[in-house]
Coordinates of C-alpha atoms and ligand atoms in Angstrom, one line a residue:
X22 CA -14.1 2.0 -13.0
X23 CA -16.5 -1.3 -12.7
X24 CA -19.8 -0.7 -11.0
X25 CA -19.4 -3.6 -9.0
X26 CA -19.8 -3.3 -5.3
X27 CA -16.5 -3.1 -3.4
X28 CA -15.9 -6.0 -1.0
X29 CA -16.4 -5.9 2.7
X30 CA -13.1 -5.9 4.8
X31 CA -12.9 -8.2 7.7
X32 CA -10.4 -8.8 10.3
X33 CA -8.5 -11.8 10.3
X34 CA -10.1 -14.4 12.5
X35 CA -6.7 -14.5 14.5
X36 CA -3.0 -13.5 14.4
X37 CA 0.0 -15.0 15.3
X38 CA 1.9 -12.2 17.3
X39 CA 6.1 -12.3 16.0
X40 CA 6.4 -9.3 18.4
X41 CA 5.7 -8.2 21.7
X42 CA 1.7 -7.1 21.6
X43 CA 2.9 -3.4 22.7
X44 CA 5.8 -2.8 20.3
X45 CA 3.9 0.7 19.2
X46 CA 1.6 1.3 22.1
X47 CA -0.1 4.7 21.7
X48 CA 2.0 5.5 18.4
X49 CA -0.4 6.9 15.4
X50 CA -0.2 5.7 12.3
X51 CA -1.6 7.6 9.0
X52 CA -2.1 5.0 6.5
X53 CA -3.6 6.3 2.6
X54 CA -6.1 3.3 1.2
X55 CA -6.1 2.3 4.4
X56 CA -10.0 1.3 4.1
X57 CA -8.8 -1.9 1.5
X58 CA -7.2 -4.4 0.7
X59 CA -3.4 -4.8 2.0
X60 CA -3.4 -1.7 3.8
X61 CA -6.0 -2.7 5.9
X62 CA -5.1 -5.1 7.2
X63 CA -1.4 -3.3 7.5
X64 CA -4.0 -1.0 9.9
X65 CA -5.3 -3.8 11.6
X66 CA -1.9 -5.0 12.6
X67 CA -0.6 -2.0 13.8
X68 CA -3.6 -1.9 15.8
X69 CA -3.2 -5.3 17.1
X70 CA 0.1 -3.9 18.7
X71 CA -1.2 -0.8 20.1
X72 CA -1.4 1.7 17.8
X73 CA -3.8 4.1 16.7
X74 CA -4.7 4.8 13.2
X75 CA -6.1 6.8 10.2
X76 CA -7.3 5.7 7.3
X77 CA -7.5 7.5 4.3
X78 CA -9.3 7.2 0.7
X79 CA -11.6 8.8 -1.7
X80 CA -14.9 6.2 -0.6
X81 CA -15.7 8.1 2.7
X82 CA -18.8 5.1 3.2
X83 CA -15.9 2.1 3.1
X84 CA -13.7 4.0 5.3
X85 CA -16.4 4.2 8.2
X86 CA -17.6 0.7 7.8
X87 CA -13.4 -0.7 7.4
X88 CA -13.0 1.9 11.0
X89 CA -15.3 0.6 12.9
X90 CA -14.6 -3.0 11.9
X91 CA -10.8 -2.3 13.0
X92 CA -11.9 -0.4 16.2
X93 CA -14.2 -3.4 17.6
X94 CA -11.4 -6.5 16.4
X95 CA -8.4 -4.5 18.2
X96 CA -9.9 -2.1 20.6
X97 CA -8.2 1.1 18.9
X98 CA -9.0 4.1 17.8
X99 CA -9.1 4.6 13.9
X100 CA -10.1 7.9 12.7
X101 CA -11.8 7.5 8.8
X102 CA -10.3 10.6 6.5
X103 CA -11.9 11.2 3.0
X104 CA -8.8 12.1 1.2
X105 CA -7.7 11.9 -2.9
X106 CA -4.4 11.8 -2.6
X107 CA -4.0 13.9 -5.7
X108 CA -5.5 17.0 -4.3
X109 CA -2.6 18.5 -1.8
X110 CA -5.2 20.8 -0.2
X111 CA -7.5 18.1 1.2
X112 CA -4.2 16.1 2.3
X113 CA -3.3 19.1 4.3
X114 CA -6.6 18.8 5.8
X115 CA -6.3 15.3 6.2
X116 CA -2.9 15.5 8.6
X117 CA -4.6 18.5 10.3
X118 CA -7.4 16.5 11.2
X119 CA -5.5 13.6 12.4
X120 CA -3.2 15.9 14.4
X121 CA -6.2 17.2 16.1
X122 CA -7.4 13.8 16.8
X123 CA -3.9 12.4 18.0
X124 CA -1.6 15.1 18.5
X125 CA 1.0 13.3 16.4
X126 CA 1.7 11.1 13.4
X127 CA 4.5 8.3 14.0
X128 CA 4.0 6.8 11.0
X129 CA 3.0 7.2 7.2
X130 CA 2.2 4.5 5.0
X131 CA 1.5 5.4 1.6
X132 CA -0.6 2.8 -0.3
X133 CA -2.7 5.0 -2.4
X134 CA -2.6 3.7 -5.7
X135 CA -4.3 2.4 -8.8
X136 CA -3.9 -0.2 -11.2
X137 CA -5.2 -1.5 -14.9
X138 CA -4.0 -3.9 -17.2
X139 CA -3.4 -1.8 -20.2
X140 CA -1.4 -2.5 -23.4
X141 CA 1.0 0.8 -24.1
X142 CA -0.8 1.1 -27.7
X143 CA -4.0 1.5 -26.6
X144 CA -2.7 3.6 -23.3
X145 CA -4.4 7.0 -23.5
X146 CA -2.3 10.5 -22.1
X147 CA -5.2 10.8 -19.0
X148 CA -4.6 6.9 -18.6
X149 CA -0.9 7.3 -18.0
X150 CA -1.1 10.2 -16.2
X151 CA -3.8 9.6 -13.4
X152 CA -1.9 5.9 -12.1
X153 CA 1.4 8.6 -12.1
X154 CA -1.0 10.9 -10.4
X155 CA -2.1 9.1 -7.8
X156 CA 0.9 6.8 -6.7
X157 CA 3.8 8.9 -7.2
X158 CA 2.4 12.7 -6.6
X159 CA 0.0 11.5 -3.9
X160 CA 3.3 9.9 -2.6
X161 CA 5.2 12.9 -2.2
X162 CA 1.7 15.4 -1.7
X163 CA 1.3 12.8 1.9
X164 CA 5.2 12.4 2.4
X165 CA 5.6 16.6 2.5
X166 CA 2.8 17.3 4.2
X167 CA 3.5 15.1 7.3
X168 CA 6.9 16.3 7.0
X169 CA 6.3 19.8 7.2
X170 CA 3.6 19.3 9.6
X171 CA 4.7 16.7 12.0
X172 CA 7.8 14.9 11.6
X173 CA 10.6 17.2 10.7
X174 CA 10.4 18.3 14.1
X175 CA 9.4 14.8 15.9
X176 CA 11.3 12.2 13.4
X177 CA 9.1 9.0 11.9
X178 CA 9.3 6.3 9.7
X179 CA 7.4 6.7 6.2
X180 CA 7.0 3.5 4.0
X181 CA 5.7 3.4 0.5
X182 CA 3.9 0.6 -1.1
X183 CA 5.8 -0.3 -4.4
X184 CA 5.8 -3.1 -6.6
X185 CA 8.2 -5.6 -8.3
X186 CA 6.6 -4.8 -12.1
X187 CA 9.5 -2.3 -13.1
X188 CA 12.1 -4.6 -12.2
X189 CA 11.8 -6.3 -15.4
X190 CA 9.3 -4.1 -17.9
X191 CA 6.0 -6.2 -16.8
X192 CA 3.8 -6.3 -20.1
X193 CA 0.2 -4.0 -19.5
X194 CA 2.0 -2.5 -16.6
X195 CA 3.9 0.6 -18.1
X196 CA 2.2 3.2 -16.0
X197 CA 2.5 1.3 -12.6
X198 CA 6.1 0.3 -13.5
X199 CA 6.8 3.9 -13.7
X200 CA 5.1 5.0 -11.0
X201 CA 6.5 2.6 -8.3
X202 CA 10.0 3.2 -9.7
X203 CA 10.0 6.8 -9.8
X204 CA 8.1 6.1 -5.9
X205 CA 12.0 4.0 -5.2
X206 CA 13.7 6.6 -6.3
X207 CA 12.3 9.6 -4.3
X208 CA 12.4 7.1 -1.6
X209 CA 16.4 7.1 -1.2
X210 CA 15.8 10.8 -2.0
X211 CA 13.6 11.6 1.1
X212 CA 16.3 9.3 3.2
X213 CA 19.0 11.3 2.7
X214 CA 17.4 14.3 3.3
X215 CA 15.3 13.7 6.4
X216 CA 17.4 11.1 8.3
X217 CA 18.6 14.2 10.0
X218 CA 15.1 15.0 11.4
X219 CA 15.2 11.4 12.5
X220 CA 13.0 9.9 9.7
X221 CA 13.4 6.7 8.0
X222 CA 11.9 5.9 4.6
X223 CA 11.4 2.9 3.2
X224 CA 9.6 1.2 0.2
X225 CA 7.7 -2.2 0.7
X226 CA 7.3 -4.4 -2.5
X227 CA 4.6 -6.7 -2.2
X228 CA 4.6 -9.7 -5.3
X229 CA 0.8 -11.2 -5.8
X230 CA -0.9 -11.0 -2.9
X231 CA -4.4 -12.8 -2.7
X232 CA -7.9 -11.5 -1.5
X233 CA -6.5 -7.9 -3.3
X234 CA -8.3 -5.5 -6.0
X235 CA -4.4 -5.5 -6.9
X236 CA -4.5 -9.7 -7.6
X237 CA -8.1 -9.2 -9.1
X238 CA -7.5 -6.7 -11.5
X239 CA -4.0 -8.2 -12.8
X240 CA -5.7 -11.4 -14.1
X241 CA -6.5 -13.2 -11.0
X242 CA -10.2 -12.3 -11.0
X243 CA -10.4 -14.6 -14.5
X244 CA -8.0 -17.5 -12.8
X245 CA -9.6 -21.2 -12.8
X246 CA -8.6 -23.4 -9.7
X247 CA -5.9 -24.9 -11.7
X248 CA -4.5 -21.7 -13.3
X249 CA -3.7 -20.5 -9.6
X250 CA -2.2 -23.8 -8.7
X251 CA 0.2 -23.7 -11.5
X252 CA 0.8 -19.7 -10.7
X253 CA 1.3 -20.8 -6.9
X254 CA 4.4 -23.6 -8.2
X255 CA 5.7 -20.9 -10.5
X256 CA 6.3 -19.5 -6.9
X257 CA 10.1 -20.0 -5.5
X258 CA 8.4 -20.6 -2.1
X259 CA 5.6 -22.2 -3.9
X260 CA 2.5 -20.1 -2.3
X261 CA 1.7 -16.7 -3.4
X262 CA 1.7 -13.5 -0.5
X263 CA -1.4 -13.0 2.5
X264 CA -1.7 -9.4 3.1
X265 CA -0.7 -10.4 6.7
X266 CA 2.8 -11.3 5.0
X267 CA 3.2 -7.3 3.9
X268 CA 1.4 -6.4 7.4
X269 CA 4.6 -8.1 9.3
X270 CA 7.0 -6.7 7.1
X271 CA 6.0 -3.6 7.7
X272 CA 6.0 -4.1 11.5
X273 CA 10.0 -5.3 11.1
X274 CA 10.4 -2.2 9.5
X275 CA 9.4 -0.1 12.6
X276 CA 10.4 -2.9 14.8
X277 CA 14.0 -2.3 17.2
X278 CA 15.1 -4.9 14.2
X279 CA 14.4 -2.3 11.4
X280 CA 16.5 0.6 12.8
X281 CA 19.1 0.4 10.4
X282 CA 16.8 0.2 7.3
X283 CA 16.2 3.6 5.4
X284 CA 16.2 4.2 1.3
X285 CA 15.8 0.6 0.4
X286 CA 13.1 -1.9 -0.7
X287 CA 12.0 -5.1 1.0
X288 CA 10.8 -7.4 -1.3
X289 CA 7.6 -9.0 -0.1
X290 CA 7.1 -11.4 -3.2
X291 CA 8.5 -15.2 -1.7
X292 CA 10.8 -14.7 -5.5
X293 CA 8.0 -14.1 -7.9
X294 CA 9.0 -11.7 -9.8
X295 CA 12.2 -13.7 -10.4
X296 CA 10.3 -16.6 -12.1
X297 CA 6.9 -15.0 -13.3
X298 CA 6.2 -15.4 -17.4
X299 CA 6.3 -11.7 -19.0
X300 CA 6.5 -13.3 -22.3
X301 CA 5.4 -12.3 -25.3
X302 CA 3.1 -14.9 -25.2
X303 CA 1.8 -14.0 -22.0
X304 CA 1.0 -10.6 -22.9
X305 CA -1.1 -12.1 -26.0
X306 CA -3.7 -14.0 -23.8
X307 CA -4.3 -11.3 -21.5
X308 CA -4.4 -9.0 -24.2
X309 CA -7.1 -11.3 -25.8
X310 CA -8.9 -11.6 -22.6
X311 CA -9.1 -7.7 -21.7
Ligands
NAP429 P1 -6.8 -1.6 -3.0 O1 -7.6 -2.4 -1.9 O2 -7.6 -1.2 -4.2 O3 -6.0 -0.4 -2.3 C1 -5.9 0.8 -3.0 C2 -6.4 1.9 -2.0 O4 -6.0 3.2 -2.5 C3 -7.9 1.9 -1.9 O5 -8.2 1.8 -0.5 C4 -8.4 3.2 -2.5 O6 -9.4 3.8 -1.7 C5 -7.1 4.0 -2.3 N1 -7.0 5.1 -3.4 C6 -7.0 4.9 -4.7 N2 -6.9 6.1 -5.3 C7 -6.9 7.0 -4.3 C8 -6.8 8.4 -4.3 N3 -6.7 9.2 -5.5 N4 -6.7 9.1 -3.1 C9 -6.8 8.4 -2.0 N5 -6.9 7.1 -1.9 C10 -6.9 6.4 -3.1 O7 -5.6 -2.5 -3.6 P2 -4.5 -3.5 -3.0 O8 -4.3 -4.5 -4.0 O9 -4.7 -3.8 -1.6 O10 -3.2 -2.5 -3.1 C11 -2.6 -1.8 -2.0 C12 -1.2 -1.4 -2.4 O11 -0.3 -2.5 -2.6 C13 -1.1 -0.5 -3.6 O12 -0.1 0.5 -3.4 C14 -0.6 -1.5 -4.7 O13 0.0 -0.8 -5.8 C15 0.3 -2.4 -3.9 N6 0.5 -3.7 -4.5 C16 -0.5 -4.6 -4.5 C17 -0.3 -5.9 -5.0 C18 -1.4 -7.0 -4.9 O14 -1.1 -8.1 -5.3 N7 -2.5 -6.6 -4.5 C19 1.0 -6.2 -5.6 C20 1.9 -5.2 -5.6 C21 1.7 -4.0 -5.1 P3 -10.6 4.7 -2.4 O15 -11.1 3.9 -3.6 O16 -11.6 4.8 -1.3 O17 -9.9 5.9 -2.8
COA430 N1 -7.9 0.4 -19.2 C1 -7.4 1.5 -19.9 N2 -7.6 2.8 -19.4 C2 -8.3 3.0 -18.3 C3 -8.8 1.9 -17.5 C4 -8.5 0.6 -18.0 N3 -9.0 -0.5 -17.4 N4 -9.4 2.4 -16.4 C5 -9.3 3.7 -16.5 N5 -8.6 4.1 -17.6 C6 -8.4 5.4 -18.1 C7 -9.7 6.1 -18.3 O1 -10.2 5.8 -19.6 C8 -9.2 7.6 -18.2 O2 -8.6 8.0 -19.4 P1 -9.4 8.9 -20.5 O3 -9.8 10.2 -19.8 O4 -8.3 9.1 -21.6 O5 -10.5 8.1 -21.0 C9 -8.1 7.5 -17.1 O6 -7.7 6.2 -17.1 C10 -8.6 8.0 -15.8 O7 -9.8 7.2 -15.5 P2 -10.8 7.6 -14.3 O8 -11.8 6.5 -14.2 O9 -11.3 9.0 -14.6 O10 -9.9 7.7 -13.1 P3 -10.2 7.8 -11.5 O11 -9.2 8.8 -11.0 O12 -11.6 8.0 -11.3 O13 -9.8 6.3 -11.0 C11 -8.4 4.4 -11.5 C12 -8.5 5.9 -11.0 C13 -8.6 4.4 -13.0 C14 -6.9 4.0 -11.3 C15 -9.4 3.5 -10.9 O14 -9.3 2.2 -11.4 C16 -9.3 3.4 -9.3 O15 -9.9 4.3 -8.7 N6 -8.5 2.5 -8.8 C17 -8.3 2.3 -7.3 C18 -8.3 0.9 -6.9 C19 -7.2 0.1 -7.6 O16 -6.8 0.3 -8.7 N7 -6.7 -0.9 -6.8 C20 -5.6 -1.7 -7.2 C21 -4.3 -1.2 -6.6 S1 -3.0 -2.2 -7.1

């Protein structure tokens, strides 16, 4: 990991509301790396519309400073959980402790993950194995224990934070390819099985989206002004994603609109991954640079 300090998270200076402001009014929603990046500000939207939240990660300093900011922008609770995703006995802590706080989980959103640009040849065992750990395992460790805890009895809606890498064998990104699919499958899995107990699951596939660790760490740290221009016309719809793009998504999702969606992926990527260069000579120059 770089020693560099993580960045602050800050709400967005305003939002334009697609919905009615109360569409989940005193619903709770658990929400893993909910103290960064895209699934922050998934937290701060669901707030915006009334619900509570908890956030959840291993950096128990970020998640009180990215609570409170979310508490005074939307007026809501959020309850900060120190939480790896990897170890099922702290996750059954984890729901316990927001079940105490709440008395019930509406919603899961799992965006735990992690993510290096790595070449398979240089790809050490522990290397593939912790991204698989943490996205897909902490996936199903999360997804099972809010299950047997909460929702087979009361019904939800769980949606898992994918990506669009495995559609087409995305050079350096072997391990998250894997892990995302594998997080698709179980995801029509868990549907099948739990729409019974009135739970939908659903994955979310977000393409680049800027102001992310995700975006930084996949080359978009080491972009000049021009490089992004020319990635942004690469585009179909010519801009690359806001995390407030994968926020609203999700909000259709659980949204009177979304009620017929279950073991299927949105693709929140305006076409990227339909035009993006995975060439070989794509893979050289960020090979070069890594
Ligand atoms: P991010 O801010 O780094 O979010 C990842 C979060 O996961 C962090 O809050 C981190 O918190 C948490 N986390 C990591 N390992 C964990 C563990 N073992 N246990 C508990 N929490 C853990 O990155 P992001 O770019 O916003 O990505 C969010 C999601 O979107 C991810 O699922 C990612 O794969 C997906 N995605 C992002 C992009 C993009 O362009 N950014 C594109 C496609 C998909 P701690 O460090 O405190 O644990
Ligand atoms: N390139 C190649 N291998 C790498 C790597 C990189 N950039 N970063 C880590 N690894 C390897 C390590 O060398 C180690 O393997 P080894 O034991 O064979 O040496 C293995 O991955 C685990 O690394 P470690 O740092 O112990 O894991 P961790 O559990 O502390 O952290 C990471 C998990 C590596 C995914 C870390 O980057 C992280 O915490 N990421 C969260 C934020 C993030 O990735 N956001 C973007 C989401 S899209």
């Amino acid at each position: 990991m770089s020693g560099k300090a993580e960045p602050v998270e800050r709400c967005m200076d305003s939002y334009e509301y697609i919905f009615q402001k109360d569409i989940l009014r005193n619903k709770v929603a658990f929400i893993t790396g909910g103290g960064s990046g895209i699934c922050f500000t998934i937290a701060e939207v669901f707030m915006r519309h009334g619900c509570d939240t908890v956030i959840l990660g291993r950096k128990m300093d970020r998640l009180q400073l990215s609570a409170q900011t979310l508490q005074q922008a939307t007026g809501r609770r959020c309850l900060p959980v120190q939480m790896d995703v990897r170890q099922p006995k702290m996750v059954l802590e984890a729901v316990d402790a927001a079940l105490k706080e709440f008395g019930r989980i509406d919603y899961l959103i799992n965006g735990a993950a992690g993510n290096f640009l790595c070449p398979l040849e240089t790809m050490s065992f522990n290397a593939f194995k912790t991204v698989m750990e943490i996205d897909t395992l902490g996936t199903f460790n999360v997804s099972k224990a809010i299950f047997d805890k909460y929702m087979k009895a009361n019904g939800g809606v769980i949606i898992n934070i994918t990506a669009t890498l495995h559609f087409r064998g995305t050079s350096l990104q072997t391990h998250v390819g894997a892990a995302k699919a594998a997080i698709e499958a179980m995801t029509r899995h868990m549907a099948v099985e739990w729409g019974q107990n009135g739970i939908r699951v659903m994955c979310v596939a977000p393409g680049p989206i800027e102001d992310t660790e995700g975006m930084r760490r996949l080359g978009g740290a080491g972009m000049s002004s021009e490089m992004k221009e020319m990635f942004k016309k690469n585009i179909p719809v010519q801009r690359s994603g806001r995390r407030v793009d994968i926020a609203d998504i999700c909000l259709f999702i659980l949204s009177r609109g979304g009620q017929l969606l279950t073991g299927t992926t949105v693709i929140g990527d305006g076409g990227a991954w339909l035009t993006e260069d995975n060439s070989s000579m794509r893979m050289s120059m960020i090979k070069a640079m890594l």
